[in-house]
Amino acid sequence: MQSTLTVDNAPAKSLAYSNRVYLHPSDFAAFKSASPAQGVADDCCLLLLSGAGGDWVFAASAYPTMAAGKLGVASVQRRTAGLEIDAAVDVAPFTATLDTGLGKLRVSLAPFKAGAAADLDAAEVGAYFAREYGCQVFAVGQKLAVAFKKNALIATVEGLDFGVGGQARGGGRFGQVLPGVTQVMPFKERGGGHPNFRLSNVADGAAGGGSGGPKESLFNSDFDFAKLGIGGLGSEFDTIFRRAFASRIYPSHLIQQMGITHVRGMLLFGPPGCGKTLIARQIGKVLNAREPKIVNGPEVLDKYVGASEEKIRELFADAEAEQKAEGDDSMLHTIIFDEMDAICKSRGSVRDGTGVSDSIVNQLLSKIDGVDSLNNILVIGMTNRKDMIDEAILRPGRLELHVEIGLPDEAGRLQILDIKTAPMKKAGRLAPDAVDALPALAARTKNFSGAELEGLVKSASSYALRRCVDVAKGNAIDDANLKVVRSDFDHALDSGEAVAAFGAKQESLEALYRDGLVDYGFQFREIKGALDRLVEQTRVSSKTPLMTVLLEGRVATGKTALAAYTAAHAEFPFVRVLSADAMIGYSESAKCQHIQKFFMDARGSARTSHLHFNLRVCKRTLRPRFERPTSAIDSSKHQPNRLPCDRARDVRPRRLGSTVDFRAGTSRT
């Protein structure tokens, strides 16, 4: 049986708290007879209403003053179902089954009128709810008016648990409250701004905040890293969620029992283009929290005295007000600082005479971990220069979680390529040979960041677009067959349009041994074999510490050529050439920073294997200090430990691993 009825007001205001709709007695009798066995009282039947807001199930009763063909619906129910007065609505009987029985029903409560004061017991409210609305059917998102002890409340269904008596049920969108079986678990609505409304004795398992309920709604249940455009960062996300969000899911009293506090800040650092900003911006889509505030570091700076500090205070104002009003029920506020090194430089390092930089750091410290520290904030900072940030802000209790976002490994690069080419695949614009070539491209693009992989896809697409464009006429000539093929990716890589910013180019290494290597005999093979063994040991051993090699000998004996050849053929993801010639005119501090950057770049490469070569480092320029080698390989069997240092104090422990002595007669560049 299905009928079309006209929506009308509920016949009496007091009936709004029943969460029922009302029919003329004759209409009620017809629906009741159409589905007599529904597990409900004799004066009630269940109706399925199909309105503009979707399908909803309401309990229906007869009322003598209702006109025939009319359906009396209270305002709260009308808003839930998207119904309007005098609008037509399709109505059909709804039969409850065993699978619709609820084990638990989670509802959030708030006062009907803003600012209303109340101090209620959650267990009593839950028992009243189960008794008053027994046998009714609910769906997530449904709202209803509740009158409890002269308190007008608005309830929202937040979760359905179809497990009854320890047995899992099928369940679906609709769930029925079973008297004596279903446990109704109310909790205070989070972020509603109701400081005078209190709900005590909240049971564990109630979704949301309240006084003790785990915050199950902190994460969106349908988020997907691939849809967010994030690839190759699974381990980093796992670390972030474990440290920053796991504690926020559990009830506050459990966290207090463990004696811990929530993580209030994290720092994402690493090379440019690896996804720091992307992660921070997409975290807001993963969480059911306040809209993140995104601030570019330089935007905080202001020419007026005190204005920069005022901007910092404004960022935290909303979180402060909500925590004061809601306490532990306050929702999470996320503040994202991009290029954080611009505003949080080490205090005393900026000598501009204003002291603004130091004041900004002090203001930020007081807001994150001051006397009135906030517990409902998460500050996310991003930087390429972690070394420039003040140490005080990086300690535990402030930005205590430091996550390095490095270059993706081969599996991560494949994920990124899959994400970036997904629109092409879906539209049929990526040729089958290109799809099959993605794993090979991932292996070929060592040291490529996520941004550089995106550039590779763009460059390959440009070659495909060029094939289908008539340059003379300036229009597309074959857009129907527009597809990106494997050769387009090869052209993008071979042309140099898509290159990695990290590591030395293959051609620059090959230039150092352009005439090849000459096998002049046993001594050469012994030296080269020793280098090959050291490379292989570094490649296969997970327990080998940092491996260092010093090639010593006279000028033009082939040290540079052999080092470059070994580096080029080692197939490590990161190779860098450091030459004294490139640092002519540098100050001592600039030389140190230049060398430090090389090693920091190596840390950003694949952690499983990277090799760093110092080629042609002049002692007069850099004055390096080397250790006495743990092992020495000498081609002439004389002076095996002779070092390119003229003083005994230049020998320090734990610097150099092996020494190879070159003599005249070896190969030359």
JSON list of N, CA and C in Angstrom, two decimals, residues 309 350 352-360 362:
[
{"chain": "A", "resi": 309, "resn": "GLU", "atom": "N", "xyz": [52.14, 40.38, 16.82]},
{"chain": "A", "resi": 309, "resn": "GLU", "atom": "CA", "xyz": [51.73, 39.61, 17.98]},
{"chain": "A", "resi": 309, "resn": "GLU", "atom": "C", "xyz": [50.21, 39.51, 18.06]},
{"chain": "A", "resi": 350, "resn": "VAL", "atom": "N", "xyz": [68.06, 37.35, 14.50]},
{"chain": "A", "resi": 350, "resn": "VAL", "atom": "CA", "xyz": [67.65, 38.45, 13.63]},
{"chain": "A", "resi": 350, "resn": "VAL", "atom": "C", "xyz": [67.98, 39.78, 14.31]},
{"chain": "A", "resi": 352, "resn": "ASP", "atom": "N", "xyz": [67.53, 43.19, 13.48]},
{"chain": "A", "resi": 352, "resn": "ASP", "atom": "CA", "xyz": [66.98, 44.30, 12.71]},
{"chain": "A", "resi": 352, "resn": "ASP", "atom": "C", "xyz": [66.65, 45.50, 13.58]},
{"chain": "A", "resi": 353, "resn": "GLY", "atom": "N", "xyz": [66.93, 45.39, 14.88]},
{"chain": "A", "resi": 353, "resn": "GLY", "atom": "CA", "xyz": [66.70, 46.50, 15.78]},
{"chain": "A", "resi": 353, "resn": "GLY", "atom": "C", "xyz": [65.28, 46.62, 16.29]},
{"chain": "A", "resi": 354, "resn": "THR", "atom": "N", "xyz": [64.34, 45.78, 15.79]},
{"chain": "A", "resi": 354, "resn": "THR", "atom": "CA", "xyz": [62.94, 45.88, 16.22]},
{"chain": "A", "resi": 354, "resn": "THR", "atom": "C", "xyz": [62.57, 44.83, 17.26]},
{"chain": "A", "resi": 355, "resn": "GLY", "atom": "N", "xyz": [63.19, 43.68, 17.22]},
{"chain": "A", "resi": 355, "resn": "GLY", "atom": "CA", "xyz": [62.84, 42.60, 18.14]},
{"chain": "A", "resi": 355, "resn": "GLY", "atom": "C", "xyz": [61.52, 41.92, 17.83]},
{"chain": "A", "resi": 356, "resn": "VAL", "atom": "N", "xyz": [60.94, 42.19, 16.64]},
{"chain": "A", "resi": 356, "resn": "VAL", "atom": "CA", "xyz": [59.64, 41.62, 16.28]},
{"chain": "A", "resi": 356, "resn": "VAL", "atom": "C", "xyz": [59.72, 40.11, 16.19]},
{"chain": "A", "resi": 357, "resn": "SER", "atom": "N", "xyz": [60.78, 39.59, 15.59]},
{"chain": "A", "resi": 357, "resn": "SER", "atom": "CA", "xyz": [60.92, 38.15, 15.42]},
{"chain": "A", "resi": 357, "resn": "SER", "atom": "C", "xyz": [60.91, 37.44, 16.77]},
{"chain": "A", "resi": 358, "resn": "ASP", "atom": "N", "xyz": [61.63, 37.97, 17.75]},
{"chain": "A", "resi": 358, "resn": "ASP", "atom": "CA", "xyz": [61.66, 37.37, 19.08]},
{"chain": "A", "resi": 358, "resn": "ASP", "atom": "C", "xyz": [60.30, 37.46, 19.75]},
{"chain": "A", "resi": 359, "resn": "SER", "atom": "N", "xyz": [59.59, 38.57, 19.56]},
{"chain": "A", "resi": 359, "resn": "SER", "atom": "CA", "xyz": [58.27, 38.75, 20.18]},
{"chain": "A", "resi": 359, "resn": "SER", "atom": "C", "xyz": [57.25, 37.77, 19.62]},
{"chain": "A", "resi": 360, "resn": "ILE", "atom": "N", "xyz": [57.34, 37.49, 18.31]},
{"chain": "A", "resi": 360, "resn": "ILE", "atom": "CA", "xyz": [56.42, 36.54, 17.70]},
{"chain": "A", "resi": 360, "resn": "ILE", "atom": "C", "xyz": [56.64, 35.14, 18.28]},
{"chain": "A", "resi": 362, "resn": "ASN", "atom": "N", "xyz": [57.89, 34.41, 21.23]},
{"chain": "A", "resi": 362, "resn": "ASN", "atom": "CA", "xyz": [57.41, 34.42, 22.61]},
{"chain": "A", "resi": 362, "resn": "ASN", "atom": "C", "xyz": [55.89, 34.34, 22.68]}
]
